[in-house]
Amino acid sequence: MTRDHVDLQPLNTLRVPALAEHFAEVTVSSQLQGLLAHARSNHWPITVLGEGSNVVLGDLLPGLVLLQRCKGITVLEEDDQQARVQVAAGENWHGLVRWCLERGYLGLENLALIPGSVGAAPIQNIGAYGVEVGEFIQSVQCRLLPTGEHRVLDRDACAFGYRDSVFKRELKDATLIESVTFILPKSREPVTSYPTLAAYLEAYDIVDPDAREVFEAVVAIRSNRLPDPAELPNVGSFFKNPVLDDATFTALAADHPAMPHYEDPAGHKIPAAWLIEQCGFKQCEGAVRVDADHALVIVNPEHRPAAEVAALARDIVGAVQARFGILLEQEPRRYGIFEQ
Ligand code: FAD
Ligand code: EPU
């Protein structure tokens, strides 16, 4: 039921070479208890992977890698106002966004074209163009690792924040998400305030856009702005945007009046892309490099190992800290053993 030394290079969008010591693909939940018991009896650590679009994998992942591929979308309840929909973790995220749009279930359109699986969406509370997924999540159904005990976490228990949730804190690497239950409204004022989205709609003279127009605008902006991992391997934003308190922000803004910033409930959010670009990385050359169009994305066209990606990330963190005194936090999770 498990395979040994499985190549994970095609299963991560950064295309770093990586081997799973042991590997299994989960396509029906009934497989799970057996796999978890097998891992327990062999004392294997477990790593869960979705579509590998937000991980940096070392050369070897010890223990068992579980690929979550369970499929299925069920409408649990529906009335004139909203629908409650349970989605298996292995469904593709963008596929779900399209499915919802076709049925008139609203809210997810700003999150179009985010790569990855539904099961990974709550992990970092995926967000884009003014919307975060946590707003629409009613509950997350998961198994605790390695025991397999079933747990249902409601939205409050998920503790969603900016690129953050309980699954990155108290329950870090401690669960396998089986499904996510969403509550989706059938009427809703579209969210169009994100600067790039607002500018796009204005440029194309789209006034009072509906959800489909927002979806299409987001798809167009993203296709233009971010490299497609199928053509240029990457994991999207490599760092979180730092959020500064008043005192730090005021001091830094005085030294760097051109520094862009957005007001966030948590503080002043600075685009990490700007900080990185100011340090000259957008012009950098090399097998692993910062994308020429978006400074927050590290691209790996030659499929170099994770250690080379980590080395560039270290240089970026060091340069930004030296120039701005800000410590960037890596967004994609790092797993396995890195050759240095
Ligand atoms: P993986 O990379 O496979 O895993 C990511 C993490 O989730 C790992 O810690 C893994 O252990 C865990 N995980 C995955 N599935 C499960 C499960 N079923 N149960 C428990 N744990 C699990 N993110 C945004 O938020 N906004 C964006 O706009 C955005 N744009 C992107 C653009 C590009 C071009 C790329 C490549 C990435 C982008 N991302 C963005 C990041 C990425 O798409 C999301 O983080 C996505 O949710 C990752 O899904 P995945 O299935 O590929 O997860
Ligand atoms: N900018 C630069 N140089 C660049 C690119 C951007 O200076 O090369 C500056 C500009 O000032 C620009 C600002 O950064 O206005 C913001 O750029 P963008 O709108 O592209 O957003 P971002 O802050 O870089 C965040 C998310 C993205 C998400 C977009 C849209 C994080 C870490 N990243 O990027 O998420 O798609 O907003 O909401 O919050 C991801 O998580 O992988 C991801 C792509």
XYZ file of C-alpha atoms and ligand atoms in Angstrom:
437
model
C 0.000 0.000 0.000
C 3.021 2.298 0.246
C 5.793 2.748 -2.306
C 9.448 3.469 -1.507
C 11.754 6.203 -2.834
C 9.148 7.997 -4.876
C 10.207 10.990 -6.985
C 8.481 14.153 -5.741
C 9.906 16.475 -8.403
C 6.752 16.351 -10.551
C 4.661 16.831 -7.395
C 6.067 20.217 -6.326
C 5.666 23.377 -8.429
C 9.190 24.611 -7.612
C 10.349 21.396 -9.343
C 13.153 20.796 -6.862
C 14.486 17.234 -6.921
C 13.155 15.359 -3.871
C 12.526 11.759 -2.838
C 9.896 10.443 -0.455
C 11.297 7.610 1.647
C 7.787 6.086 1.678
C 4.782 7.352 -0.254
C 1.046 6.778 -0.627
C -1.713 8.515 -2.526
C -4.996 8.745 -0.620
C -7.964 8.630 -3.009
C -10.649 7.368 -0.594
C -10.769 8.133 3.128
C -11.180 4.453 3.994
C -7.486 3.969 3.078
C -6.398 6.361 5.776
C -6.693 4.412 9.020
C -4.627 1.554 7.578
C -1.930 3.904 6.304
C -1.733 5.799 9.584
C -1.518 2.548 11.582
C 1.263 1.336 9.269
C 3.178 4.620 9.752
C 2.675 4.411 13.540
C 3.950 0.873 13.806
C 7.050 1.772 11.781
C 7.589 5.088 13.665
C 7.502 6.997 10.383
C 6.967 10.748 10.536
C 4.168 11.871 8.187
C 4.211 14.732 5.691
C 0.949 15.667 3.959
C 1.096 17.100 0.450
C -1.635 18.590 -1.698
C -0.553 19.964 -5.073
C 2.887 21.023 -3.833
C 2.500 24.713 -4.721
C 3.539 26.100 -1.344
C 6.355 23.841 -0.182
C 10.133 23.766 -0.507
C 11.185 20.126 -0.396
C 14.645 18.933 0.657
C 16.408 16.114 -1.199
C 14.913 13.438 1.056
C 11.652 13.387 2.998
C 12.050 10.750 5.698
C 9.022 8.678 6.703
C 5.708 8.662 4.862
C 4.515 11.285 2.395
C 0.721 11.221 2.012
C -0.696 12.797 -1.111
C -4.269 13.905 -0.409
C -6.323 13.262 -3.557
C -9.849 12.530 -2.226
C -12.491 14.123 -4.466
C -16.132 15.157 -4.130
C -18.348 18.210 -3.712
C -21.621 17.910 -1.758
C -24.248 20.593 -1.307
C -25.360 19.960 2.284
C -28.035 22.677 2.443
C -29.290 25.430 0.226
C -31.917 28.174 0.509
C -32.562 31.510 -1.226
C -29.751 33.202 0.630
C -26.850 30.781 0.800
C -25.459 27.315 0.251
C -23.514 25.093 2.620
C -21.056 23.024 0.623
C -18.678 20.293 1.790
C -15.637 19.812 -0.433
C -13.118 16.970 -0.263
C -9.537 18.084 0.344
C -8.178 16.702 -2.935
C -10.375 18.890 -5.145
C -8.502 21.558 -7.100
C -9.029 25.054 -5.661
C -9.567 26.937 -8.933
C -11.937 24.175 -10.086
C -14.029 24.813 -6.961
C -14.047 28.582 -7.584
C -15.370 27.991 -11.135
C -17.944 25.448 -9.910
C -19.264 27.950 -7.321
C -19.463 30.742 -9.862
C -21.471 28.576 -12.270
C -23.988 27.832 -9.527
C -24.241 31.409 -8.279
C -22.498 30.694 -4.965
C -20.523 33.882 -4.389
C -17.461 35.105 -2.547
C -14.610 32.997 -3.854
C -14.220 34.861 -7.183
C -11.389 37.074 -5.856
C -9.479 33.870 -5.071
C -9.555 32.605 -8.674
C -6.444 30.956 -10.119
C -4.698 30.362 -6.785
C -2.904 27.065 -7.390
C -3.367 24.110 -5.080
C -5.929 21.926 -3.389
C -8.989 22.718 -1.289
C -7.442 20.906 1.697
C -4.486 23.302 1.770
C -6.649 26.447 1.568
C -7.299 26.708 5.339
C -3.644 26.007 6.213
C -2.443 29.509 5.375
C -5.933 31.003 4.953
C -5.318 31.682 1.264
C -5.975 35.254 0.278
C -5.857 37.545 -2.726
C -7.352 40.752 -4.091
C -9.015 41.774 -0.839
C -10.543 38.435 0.228
C -9.375 35.623 2.512
C -10.902 32.154 2.384
C -11.466 31.963 6.160
C -14.461 34.283 5.823
C -16.343 31.519 3.971
C -15.216 28.486 5.949
C -17.758 27.098 8.403
C -15.651 24.134 9.525
C -12.695 21.932 8.666
C -12.902 18.149 8.998
C -9.571 16.514 9.736
C -7.712 13.534 11.215
C -5.113 14.064 13.906
C -1.724 12.608 13.018
C -0.629 9.986 13.672
C -3.591 8.538 15.626
C -6.273 9.185 13.009
C -8.700 10.636 15.560
C -11.448 12.596 13.789
C -11.776 16.329 14.582
C -14.088 19.050 13.336
C -12.800 22.600 13.807
C -15.240 25.476 13.442
C -14.101 28.832 12.032
C -13.143 30.248 15.437
C -11.065 27.184 16.276
C -9.207 27.633 12.967
C -7.919 31.039 14.258
C -7.518 32.469 10.768
C -5.197 35.450 10.260
C -3.087 36.871 7.430
C -1.427 33.782 5.887
C -2.017 32.112 9.232
C -4.230 29.621 11.073
C -4.147 27.080 13.891
C -2.754 24.639 11.277
C 0.476 26.682 11.192
C 0.607 27.023 14.992
C -0.822 24.651 17.627
C -1.735 22.036 15.001
C 1.316 22.531 12.770
C 1.880 19.358 10.718
C -0.449 17.572 13.140
C -3.503 16.999 10.933
C -4.627 15.618 7.626
C -7.535 17.700 6.373
C -10.206 15.526 4.765
C -12.763 18.138 3.785
C -13.723 21.755 4.190
C -17.290 23.062 4.656
C -18.047 26.463 3.159
C -21.006 28.799 3.600
C -21.419 30.780 0.391
C -23.899 33.614 -0.067
C -26.068 33.928 -3.180
C -26.030 37.682 -3.162
C -23.099 39.806 -2.108
C -21.514 43.143 -2.905
C -18.368 42.330 -4.926
C -15.056 43.262 -3.269
C -13.215 45.530 -5.715
C -11.149 47.807 -3.503
C -7.765 46.045 -3.927
C -5.698 48.634 -5.836
C -4.686 46.475 -8.841
C -8.231 45.103 -9.207
C -9.809 48.562 -8.911
C -7.364 49.940 -11.503
C -8.080 47.060 -13.912
C -11.860 47.521 -13.672
C -11.500 51.245 -14.209
C -9.163 50.787 -17.176
C -11.711 48.496 -18.866
C -14.628 50.729 -17.904
C -16.320 47.993 -15.883
C -18.699 49.717 -13.498
C -20.650 47.701 -10.886
C -19.028 44.408 -11.842
C -20.775 41.136 -11.051
C -18.975 38.106 -9.629
C -18.096 36.765 -13.099
C -16.516 40.071 -14.095
C -14.477 40.118 -10.885
C -13.428 36.492 -11.544
C -12.348 37.357 -15.091
C -10.488 40.468 -13.949
C -8.599 38.518 -11.266
C -7.694 35.785 -13.765
C -6.419 38.419 -16.231
C -4.393 40.304 -13.592
C -2.833 37.147 -12.166
C -1.977 35.738 -15.602
C -0.214 38.981 -16.395
C 1.525 39.477 -13.084
C 2.623 36.093 -11.775
C 4.705 33.451 -13.578
C 2.804 30.249 -14.431
C 4.496 27.449 -12.445
C 3.960 25.073 -15.376
C 6.298 27.254 -17.439
C 8.547 28.805 -14.806
C 8.679 26.737 -11.606
C 7.810 28.746 -8.476
C 5.745 28.687 -5.290
C 4.125 32.129 -5.559
C 5.106 34.720 -2.940
C 8.217 33.454 -1.223
C 7.798 35.764 1.789
C 4.876 37.177 3.728
C 4.323 40.930 3.572
C 5.636 42.302 6.883
C 3.130 44.078 9.129
C 4.712 46.884 11.179
C 3.585 48.572 14.388
C 3.090 52.375 14.452
C 6.506 53.273 15.870
C 8.509 51.054 13.479
C 6.462 52.205 10.512
C 6.783 55.929 11.324
C 10.552 55.682 11.700
C 10.981 53.684 8.496
C 8.604 55.848 6.456
C 10.606 58.935 7.473
C 13.754 57.352 6.004
C 11.950 55.923 2.932
C 9.107 58.260 1.944
C 8.471 56.347 -1.308
C 7.798 53.079 0.559
C 4.314 51.774 -0.387
C 2.089 50.566 2.455
C -1.445 49.328 3.089
C -3.396 49.752 6.275
C -4.309 46.393 7.788
C -6.218 45.669 11.026
C -2.952 44.239 12.373
C -0.825 47.287 11.458
C 0.949 48.802 8.454
C 1.497 46.196 5.739
C 4.558 46.740 3.528
C 4.885 44.910 0.191
C 7.873 42.607 0.639
C 8.245 42.775 -3.169
C 9.154 46.462 -2.892
C 11.724 45.827 -0.145
C 13.309 43.054 -2.221
C 13.301 45.118 -5.409
C 14.965 48.036 -3.580
C 17.780 45.667 -2.593
C 18.464 44.991 -6.280
C 17.314 41.363 -6.476
C 14.946 41.867 -9.413
C 17.968 42.247 -11.661
C 19.738 39.193 -10.256
C 20.873 36.446 -12.595
C 21.557 32.817 -11.826
C 19.908 29.441 -12.111
C 17.665 30.248 -9.151
C 16.565 33.868 -9.239
C 13.980 36.479 -8.389
C 11.334 36.754 -11.107
C 11.922 39.633 -13.505
C 8.261 40.709 -13.283
C 7.499 40.135 -9.594
C 10.160 40.528 -6.924
C 8.283 38.381 -4.368
C 8.560 35.250 -6.503
C 11.646 33.033 -6.671
C 11.825 31.042 -9.918
C 13.703 27.812 -10.538
C 13.771 27.231 -14.325
C 16.621 24.706 -14.181
C 14.999 22.581 -11.465
C 17.897 23.165 -9.072
C 17.838 21.609 -5.588
C 16.172 23.237 -2.595
C 19.519 24.166 -1.007
C 20.110 26.657 -3.851
C 16.653 28.141 -3.357
C 17.322 28.380 0.380
C 20.662 30.108 -0.270
C 19.003 32.838 -2.382
C 16.232 33.217 0.215
C 18.908 33.684 2.925
C 20.641 36.374 0.837
C 17.340 38.210 0.359
C 16.453 38.059 4.070
C 19.943 39.304 4.994
C 19.873 42.193 2.497
C 16.375 43.371 3.494
C 17.268 43.199 7.164
C 20.505 45.127 6.648
C 18.832 47.887 4.614
C 15.418 48.201 6.293
C 15.790 46.412 9.641
C 12.836 44.163 8.737
C 13.023 40.386 9.129
C 11.130 38.719 6.269
C 9.232 35.538 7.085
C 9.226 32.729 4.518
C 5.724 31.792 3.314
C 6.133 28.305 1.751
C 6.768 25.521 4.253
C 10.084 23.687 4.185
C 10.176 19.878 4.544
C 12.856 17.188 4.477
C 16.621 17.072 4.557
C 18.548 19.732 2.627
C 22.000 18.961 1.124
C 24.096 22.066 1.969
P 0.929 22.106 -0.683
O 1.971 22.999 -1.253
O 0.909 20.699 -1.115
O 1.020 22.170 0.910
C 1.113 23.418 1.564
C 0.989 23.173 3.071
O -0.316 22.662 3.367
C 1.968 22.127 3.613
O 2.291 22.510 4.914
C 1.153 20.832 3.616
O 1.592 19.909 4.594
C -0.227 21.369 3.971
N -1.330 20.577 3.412
C -1.690 20.457 2.103
N -2.807 19.699 2.002
C -3.141 19.333 3.254
C -4.185 18.523 3.810
N -5.118 17.959 3.047
N -4.209 18.332 5.153
C -3.275 18.901 5.958
N -2.263 19.658 5.490
C -2.205 19.872 4.156
N -1.438 31.615 -1.877
C -2.290 32.584 -1.452
O -2.752 32.553 -0.314
N -2.661 33.595 -2.290
C -2.214 33.695 -3.546
O -2.582 34.616 -4.265
C -1.319 32.694 -4.029
N -0.825 32.751 -5.273
C 0.039 31.794 -5.718
C 0.526 31.886 -7.021
C 1.401 30.929 -7.508
C 1.909 31.053 -8.935
C 1.787 29.839 -6.687
C 2.690 28.773 -7.230
C 1.312 29.751 -5.382
C 0.440 30.733 -4.879
N -0.058 30.699 -3.559
C -0.952 31.648 -3.124
C 0.360 29.625 -2.628
C -0.454 28.305 -2.803
O -1.187 28.334 -3.978
C -1.407 28.077 -1.626
O -0.703 28.081 -0.405
C -2.156 26.753 -1.750
O -3.165 26.687 -0.779
C -1.249 25.525 -1.625
O -2.007 24.380 -1.972
P -1.309 22.982 -2.245
O -2.383 21.950 -2.358
O -0.379 23.098 -3.396
O -0.499 22.772 -0.890
N 5.780 45.549 -5.951
C 7.091 45.953 -6.192
N 7.836 45.184 -7.051
C 7.336 44.082 -7.661
C 6.009 43.681 -7.424
C 5.244 44.440 -6.541
O 7.564 46.944 -5.660
O 8.100 43.449 -8.402
C 4.982 46.339 -4.982
C 4.099 47.382 -5.668
O 4.097 48.503 -4.832
C 2.730 46.714 -5.650
C 2.787 45.959 -4.329
O 4.128 45.483 -4.257
O 1.683 47.645 -5.656
C 1.790 44.813 -4.194
O 1.973 43.894 -5.282
P 0.851 42.783 -5.604
O -0.454 43.456 -5.801
O 1.368 41.928 -6.696
O 0.717 41.990 -4.269
P 1.788 41.378 -3.252
O 1.655 42.116 -1.963
O 3.135 41.274 -3.834
C 0.058 39.723 -2.230
C 0.024 38.265 -1.910
C -0.241 37.460 -3.173
C -1.600 37.870 -3.722
C -1.562 39.364 -4.024
C -2.918 39.874 -4.453
C 1.413 37.943 0.039
C 2.684 37.416 0.593
N 1.266 37.860 -1.283
O 1.176 39.920 -3.078
O -0.277 36.077 -2.822
O -1.910 37.151 -4.884
O -1.180 40.091 -2.842
O -3.747 39.943 -3.331
O 0.560 38.411 0.785
C 1.042 34.092 -2.596
O 0.714 34.091 -1.402
O 1.733 33.193 -3.097
C 0.581 35.196 -3.459
C 0.915 35.292 -4.742
